Short mmCIF file of C-alpha atoms and ligand atoms in Angstrom, two decimals:
data_model
loop_
_atom_site.label_atom_id
_atom_site.label_comp_id
_atom_site.label_asym_id
_atom_site.label_seq_id
_atom_site.Cartn_x
_atom_site.Cartn_y
_atom_site.Cartn_z
CA UNK A 19 35.44 90.82 127.51
CA UNK A 20 36.06 88.14 124.89
CA UNK A 21 38.00 85.10 126.08
CA UNK A 22 40.89 84.39 123.67
CA UNK A 23 42.23 80.97 122.71
CA UNK A 24 44.89 79.72 125.15
CA UNK A 25 48.42 79.50 123.73
CA UNK A 26 48.40 75.74 124.21
CA UNK A 27 45.31 75.33 122.05
CA UNK A 28 46.78 77.50 119.29
CA UNK A 29 49.96 75.42 119.31
CA UNK A 30 48.01 72.16 119.26
CA UNK A 31 45.94 73.52 116.39
CA UNK A 32 49.16 74.31 114.54
CA UNK A 33 50.47 70.78 115.21
CA UNK A 34 47.14 69.32 114.05
CA UNK A 35 46.58 67.23 117.18
CA UNK A 36 43.13 68.55 118.15
CA UNK A 37 40.11 66.32 117.63
CA UNK A 38 37.38 67.28 115.18
CA UNK A 39 35.14 69.17 117.61
CA UNK A 40 37.95 71.15 119.29
CA UNK A 41 39.35 71.99 115.89
CA UNK A 42 35.98 73.23 114.72
CA UNK A 43 35.59 75.42 117.84
CA UNK A 44 39.05 76.94 117.25
CA UNK A 45 38.16 77.71 113.64
CA UNK A 46 34.91 79.41 114.69
CA UNK A 47 36.83 81.60 117.15
CA UNK A 48 39.57 82.39 114.65
CA UNK A 49 36.97 83.42 112.08
CA UNK A 50 36.05 86.56 113.99
CA UNK A 51 39.04 87.20 116.30
CA UNK A 52 41.81 89.28 114.77
CA UNK A 53 44.12 88.93 117.78
CA UNK A 54 44.10 85.13 117.86
CA UNK A 55 44.51 85.04 114.09
CA UNK A 56 47.58 87.26 114.43
CA UNK A 57 49.02 84.89 117.05
CA UNK A 58 48.43 81.90 114.84
CA UNK A 59 50.00 83.73 111.90
CA UNK A 60 53.10 84.39 114.02
CA UNK A 61 53.32 80.65 114.78
CA UNK A 62 52.94 79.82 111.10
CA UNK A 63 55.71 82.28 110.32
CA UNK A 64 58.02 80.54 112.80
CA UNK A 65 57.17 77.16 111.28
CA UNK A 66 57.91 78.29 107.75
CA UNK A 67 61.10 80.11 108.79
CA UNK A 68 62.33 76.90 110.46
CA UNK A 69 61.33 74.83 107.43
CA UNK A 70 63.22 77.21 105.14
CA UNK A 71 66.54 76.77 106.95
CA UNK A 72 69.26 75.65 104.53
CA UNK A 73 71.04 72.39 105.13
CA UNK A 74 74.70 72.84 105.91
CA UNK A 75 77.09 70.81 103.71
CA UNK A 76 79.23 68.35 105.63
CA UNK A 77 82.80 69.75 105.99
CA UNK A 78 84.36 66.32 105.41
CA UNK A 79 83.73 62.62 105.89
CA UNK A 80 83.39 61.96 109.65
CA UNK A 81 83.48 58.16 109.37
CA UNK A 82 87.30 57.65 109.52
CA UNK A 83 87.61 59.73 112.72
CA UNK A 84 84.64 57.94 114.29
CA UNK A 85 85.95 54.48 113.36
CA UNK A 86 89.42 55.37 114.67
CA UNK A 87 87.91 55.97 118.10
CA UNK A 88 85.93 52.74 118.19
CA UNK A 89 87.80 50.04 120.11
CA UNK A 90 88.95 47.17 117.92
CA UNK A 91 86.74 44.17 117.47
CA UNK A 92 89.04 41.88 119.49
CA UNK A 93 88.11 43.60 122.77
CA UNK A 94 84.54 42.56 122.20
CA UNK A 95 85.69 39.17 120.96
CA UNK A 96 87.69 38.51 124.15
CA UNK A 97 84.60 39.30 126.19
CA UNK A 98 82.52 36.99 124.04
CA UNK A 99 85.11 34.20 124.48
CA UNK A 100 85.18 34.68 128.25
CA UNK A 101 81.38 34.54 128.38
CA UNK A 102 81.27 31.52 126.07
CA UNK A 103 83.88 29.69 128.14
CA UNK A 104 81.99 30.43 131.31
CA UNK A 105 78.72 29.28 129.78
CA UNK A 106 80.47 26.14 128.46
CA UNK A 107 81.83 25.26 131.90
CA UNK A 108 78.45 25.84 133.51
CA UNK A 109 76.60 23.70 130.93
CA UNK A 110 79.24 20.93 131.16
CA UNK A 111 78.94 20.85 134.92
CA UNK A 112 75.17 20.63 134.71
CA UNK A 113 75.41 17.66 132.30
CA UNK A 114 77.88 15.81 134.54
CA UNK A 115 75.82 16.55 137.60
CA UNK A 116 72.66 15.29 135.91
CA UNK A 117 74.33 12.05 134.79
CA UNK A 118 75.49 11.48 138.36
CA UNK A 119 72.06 12.25 139.72
CA UNK A 120 70.49 9.77 137.27
CA UNK A 121 72.77 7.01 138.57
CA UNK A 122 72.09 8.00 142.11
CA UNK A 123 68.33 7.78 141.61
CA UNK A 124 68.82 4.48 139.71
CA UNK A 125 66.24 5.21 137.04
CA UNK A 126 66.68 1.75 135.50
CA UNK A 127 65.14 0.16 138.59
CA UNK A 128 62.32 2.65 138.64
CA UNK A 129 61.67 2.12 134.97
CA UNK A 130 61.87 -1.68 135.38
CA UNK A 131 59.33 -1.46 138.16
CA UNK A 132 57.02 0.69 136.07
CA UNK A 133 57.47 -1.59 133.04
CA UNK A 134 56.75 -4.69 135.08
CA UNK A 135 53.61 -3.09 136.40
CA UNK A 136 52.62 -2.11 132.91
CA UNK A 137 53.43 -5.61 131.67
CA UNK A 138 51.16 -7.08 134.29
CA UNK A 139 48.34 -5.08 132.71
CA UNK A 140 48.99 -7.33 129.69
CA UNK A 141 49.51 -4.73 127.05
CA UNK A 142 50.39 -6.43 123.79
CA UNK A 143 53.75 -4.61 123.59
CA UNK A 144 57.23 -5.66 124.78
CA UNK A 145 59.64 -3.13 126.29
CA UNK A 146 63.34 -3.39 125.42
CA UNK A 147 65.77 -3.06 128.33
CA UNK A 148 68.33 -0.26 128.32
CA UNK A 149 70.94 1.34 130.56
CA UNK A 150 72.25 4.86 130.95
CA UNK A 151 76.04 4.72 130.85
CA UNK A 152 77.72 6.56 133.70
CA UNK A 153 80.50 8.95 132.68
CA UNK A 154 83.34 6.96 134.29
CA UNK A 155 86.09 9.40 133.33
CA UNK A 156 84.59 12.18 135.44
CA UNK A 157 84.01 10.95 138.92
CA UNK A 158 81.81 13.91 139.68
CA UNK A 159 80.19 13.92 143.09
CA UNK A 160 77.18 15.91 144.20
CA UNK A 161 78.95 18.01 146.81
CA UNK A 162 78.39 21.44 148.24
CA UNK A 163 81.57 22.66 146.42
CA UNK A 164 80.09 21.69 143.05
CA UNK A 165 76.78 23.32 143.81
CA UNK A 166 78.49 26.53 144.95
CA UNK A 167 80.64 26.51 141.77
CA UNK A 168 77.55 26.20 139.57
CA UNK A 169 75.69 28.86 141.51
CA UNK A 170 78.62 31.28 141.18
CA UNK A 171 78.91 30.59 137.42
CA UNK A 172 75.22 31.24 136.91
CA UNK A 173 75.35 34.40 139.03
CA UNK A 174 78.36 35.72 137.09
CA UNK A 175 76.66 35.09 133.73
CA UNK A 176 73.51 36.78 134.95
CA UNK A 177 75.45 39.74 136.33
CA UNK A 178 77.58 40.31 133.22
CA UNK A 179 74.56 39.96 130.91
CA UNK A 180 72.53 42.46 132.90
CA UNK A 181 75.42 44.90 133.19
CA UNK A 182 75.72 44.92 129.37
CA UNK A 183 71.98 45.42 128.93
CA UNK A 184 71.78 48.20 131.53
CA UNK A 185 74.78 49.95 130.00
CA UNK A 186 73.13 49.98 126.58
CA UNK A 187 69.82 51.25 127.91
CA UNK A 188 71.65 54.06 129.66
CA UNK A 189 73.40 55.10 126.47
CA UNK A 190 70.21 55.35 124.45
CA UNK A 191 68.18 57.30 127.00
CA UNK A 192 71.17 59.66 127.49
CA UNK B 12 74.04 47.20 100.32
CA UNK B 13 70.55 47.48 101.75
CA UNK B 14 70.36 49.64 104.85
CA UNK B 15 68.40 47.10 106.86
CA UNK B 16 71.12 44.55 106.20
CA UNK B 17 73.76 47.06 107.33
CA UNK B 18 71.81 47.84 110.49
CA UNK B 19 71.44 44.11 111.18
CA UNK B 20 75.18 43.55 110.85
CA UNK B 21 76.08 46.68 112.81
CA UNK B 22 73.77 45.69 115.66
CA UNK B 23 75.73 42.43 115.90
CA UNK B 24 78.97 44.36 116.31
CA UNK B 25 80.17 44.53 112.67
CA UNK B 26 82.51 47.53 112.63
CA UNK B 27 82.56 47.93 108.86
CA UNK B 28 78.77 47.95 108.64
CA UNK B 29 78.66 50.57 111.38
CA UNK B 30 81.15 52.69 109.41
CA UNK B 31 78.88 52.47 106.37
CA UNK B 32 75.90 53.63 108.48
CA UNK B 33 78.00 56.58 109.71
CA UNK B 34 78.75 57.54 106.08
CA UNK B 35 75.05 57.32 105.19
CA UNK B 36 73.76 59.35 108.16
CA UNK B 37 76.57 61.75 108.98
CA UNK B 38 75.03 64.66 107.06
CA UNK B 39 71.73 64.37 108.97
CA UNK B 40 73.45 64.03 112.34
CA UNK B 41 75.84 66.92 111.57
CA UNK B 42 72.96 69.20 110.60
CA UNK B 43 71.04 68.31 113.76
CA UNK B 44 74.13 69.21 115.77
CA UNK B 45 74.70 72.42 113.81
CA UNK B 46 71.10 73.58 114.31
CA UNK B 47 71.41 72.93 118.04
CA UNK B 48 74.89 74.33 118.66
CA UNK B 49 75.05 77.04 115.99
CA UNK B 50 78.76 76.34 115.54
CA UNK B 51 80.38 74.23 112.84
CA UNK B 52 83.35 72.93 114.84
CA UNK B 53 81.11 72.15 117.80
CA UNK B 54 78.65 70.43 115.45
CA UNK B 55 81.42 68.24 114.07
CA UNK B 56 82.66 67.24 117.55
CA UNK B 57 79.13 66.58 118.75
CA UNK B 58 78.26 64.51 115.69
CA UNK B 59 81.35 62.34 116.30
CA UNK B 60 80.45 61.94 119.96
CA UNK B 61 76.90 60.99 119.01
CA UNK B 62 78.16 58.25 116.66
CA UNK B 63 80.50 56.91 119.34
CA UNK B 64 77.65 56.82 121.82
CA UNK B 65 75.47 55.10 119.21
CA UNK B 66 78.21 52.53 118.69
CA UNK B 67 78.35 51.73 122.40
CA UNK B 68 74.56 51.30 122.41
CA UNK B 69 74.46 49.49 119.05
CA UNK B 70 72.80 46.35 120.45
CA UNK B 71 69.69 48.46 121.13
CA UNK B 72 69.39 49.44 117.43
CA UNK B 73 66.29 47.79 115.97
CA UNK B 74 67.35 46.66 112.44
CA UNK B 75 63.72 46.49 111.32
CA UNK B 76 63.42 50.30 111.63
CA UNK B 77 65.36 52.97 109.71
CA UNK B 78 68.50 53.89 111.69
CA UNK B 79 68.51 57.60 110.70
CA UNK B 80 66.00 58.79 113.32
CA UNK B 81 67.75 56.65 115.96
CA UNK B 82 71.11 58.36 115.26
CA UNK B 83 69.56 61.84 115.23
CA UNK B 84 67.73 61.29 118.55
CA UNK B 85 71.03 60.30 120.15
CA UNK B 86 72.60 63.43 118.62
CA UNK B 87 69.91 65.66 120.17
CA UNK B 88 70.61 64.19 123.61
CA UNK B 89 74.37 64.55 123.19
CA UNK B 90 73.95 68.22 122.17
CA UNK B 91 71.62 68.83 125.09
CA UNK B 92 74.09 67.28 127.57
CA UNK B 93 76.94 69.37 126.20
CA UNK B 94 74.98 72.63 126.14
CA UNK B 95 73.59 72.11 129.64
CA UNK B 96 77.00 71.15 131.02
CA UNK B 97 78.41 74.36 129.64
CA UNK B 98 75.54 76.37 131.13
CA UNK B 99 76.24 74.85 134.55
CA UNK B 100 79.82 76.21 134.58
CA UNK B 101 80.58 79.43 136.48
CA UNK B 102 80.54 82.46 134.19
CA UNK B 103 84.32 82.94 133.80
CA UNK B 104 84.91 79.26 133.07
CA UNK B 105 82.02 79.32 130.67
CA UNK B 106 83.50 82.19 128.72
CA UNK B 107 86.89 80.47 128.67
CA UNK B 108 85.43 77.12 127.56
CA UNK B 109 83.03 78.58 125.05
CA UNK B 110 83.99 78.17 121.43
CA UNK B 111 80.57 79.31 120.34
CA UNK B 112 80.59 82.75 118.76
CA UNK B 113 77.07 82.20 117.43
CA UNK B 114 76.34 81.11 113.90
CA UNK B 115 79.33 81.70 111.71
CA UNK B 116 79.11 84.12 108.90
CA UNK B 117 82.37 83.57 107.01
CA UNK B 118 80.75 81.32 104.46
CA UNK B 119 77.91 82.54 102.37
CA UNK B 120 74.59 81.59 103.87
CA UNK B 121 71.24 83.02 102.93
CA UNK B 122 70.31 85.93 105.18
CA UNK B 123 67.06 84.21 106.23
CA UNK B 124 68.94 81.06 107.27
CA UNK B 125 71.45 83.11 109.23
CA UNK B 126 68.60 84.86 111.04
CA UNK B 127 66.96 81.58 111.98
CA UNK B 128 70.26 80.15 113.24
CA UNK B 129 70.91 83.23 115.35
CA UNK B 130 67.42 83.03 116.84
CA UNK B 131 67.83 79.28 117.53
CA UNK B 132 71.22 79.82 119.18
CA UNK B 133 69.67 82.36 121.54
CA UNK B 134 67.21 79.81 122.97
CA UNK B 135 67.87 77.83 126.16
CA UNK B 136 69.16 74.31 125.29
CA UNK B 137 65.94 72.53 126.25
CA UNK B 138 63.94 74.78 123.95
CA UNK B 139 66.35 74.12 121.08
CA UNK B 140 65.89 70.38 121.62
CA UNK B 141 62.10 70.74 121.54
CA UNK B 142 62.23 72.72 118.27
CA UNK B 143 64.68 70.24 116.72
CA UNK B 144 62.59 67.19 117.59
CA UNK B 145 59.25 68.66 116.54
CA UNK B 146 60.14 70.72 113.47
CA UNK B 147 63.09 68.82 112.01
CA UNK B 148 62.69 65.25 113.26
CA UNK B 149 58.88 65.59 113.05
CA UNK B 150 58.24 63.63 116.25
CA UNK B 151 54.89 63.62 118.05
CA UNK B 152 54.68 65.16 121.54
CA UNK B 153 54.77 61.65 123.08
CA UNK B 154 57.83 60.63 121.03
CA UNK B 155 59.57 63.85 122.06
CA UNK B 156 58.90 63.12 125.73
CA UNK B 157 60.22 59.59 125.28
CA UNK B 158 63.37 60.75 123.49
CA UNK B 159 64.19 63.36 126.12
CA UNK B 160 63.09 61.18 129.05
CA UNK B 161 60.90 63.98 130.40
CA UNK B 162 57.19 64.43 131.19
CA UNK B 163 54.90 65.19 128.26
CA UNK B 164 53.61 68.40 129.85
CA UNK B 165 57.18 69.77 130.28
CA UNK B 166 58.10 68.98 126.70
CA UNK B 167 54.97 70.65 125.33
CA UNK B 168 55.51 73.72 127.45
CA UNK B 169 59.15 73.95 126.26
CA UNK B 170 58.03 73.71 122.64
CA UNK B 171 55.33 76.38 122.99
CA UNK B 172 57.66 78.78 124.83
CA UNK B 173 60.39 78.17 122.29
CA UNK B 174 58.03 79.06 119.44
CA UNK B 175 56.92 82.20 121.24
CA UNK B 176 60.54 83.31 121.72
CA UNK B 177 61.34 82.54 118.08
CA UNK B 178 58.26 84.47 116.93
CA UNK B 179 59.51 87.54 118.80
CA UNK B 180 63.12 87.22 117.66
CA UNK B 181 62.53 86.35 114.03
CA UNK B 182 60.03 89.21 113.70
CA UNK B 183 62.39 91.77 115.24
CA UNK B 184 65.39 90.76 113.11
ZN1 ZN C 212 40.76 85.49 120.27
#
């Protein structure tokens, strides 16, 4: 008994996704098989019936109803401000902490030592002296409270950012 | 205004730009919903829901690509969710909740179009989605699988079975 083309192959032939050889083999079979040709014709009929479907005119403009249901911009804006404030505090803290750390490590002395060593190599360049001013107004100390505060700020930013991203991904992939 | 510019602004949360995109793409989204639900009122509700969902996910809109297909893919998933949710209801509740009397015939529609809509409305929701994505959105098998979040083999099998059902129903009618 003759082996007919599987449904899958007929569909893939219709969708034009078969490679050259497979396509050629299908065409050879179709050439002398009435039954498979009839099946393919039925698929073509479905395709053209679907393609011939009229477009339905829009009953009315949907935009006003959609926009009315979208929460006002300020909700988003408040969130942005909260995030910005949080980021601002975190960045400020990091700057203060760094300035304190610089004083603590006394970089001037390290630099002076390095420069003096370099000078002893008799390079024909002179190095100007400079100081890093400590931020006197903020007497910020490297304490466990500060470190915990910074860690919590960073964690909150990370959490909120990821929650927003995950939420959006979810919406797109249903 | 250029569509890419609108998409860029909308993706940054510009409400007015989003409204303009809705105006530009509402006909396409509404027709997707009408083909899948077979009911005008349902299509309108679903199209609105799809745009709201798109708005919530607007940061994932890629402004360098045309936004039409992105809106219509969301619409297919919204329709599918709605149709499947309704299918999951017990029979009595389903009949009570159903507003879908099949494709409407009050307005004049070509007989051939009415036949196709009736045949489409008789398919299981997943099959309707496969037909919509392949024949109207012209997606590849892989893009269909990605849009529906399902394995490629399942999506192909749905499409082939859907065509077979349509072939039987369109021929009989
Ligand atoms: Zn054959």
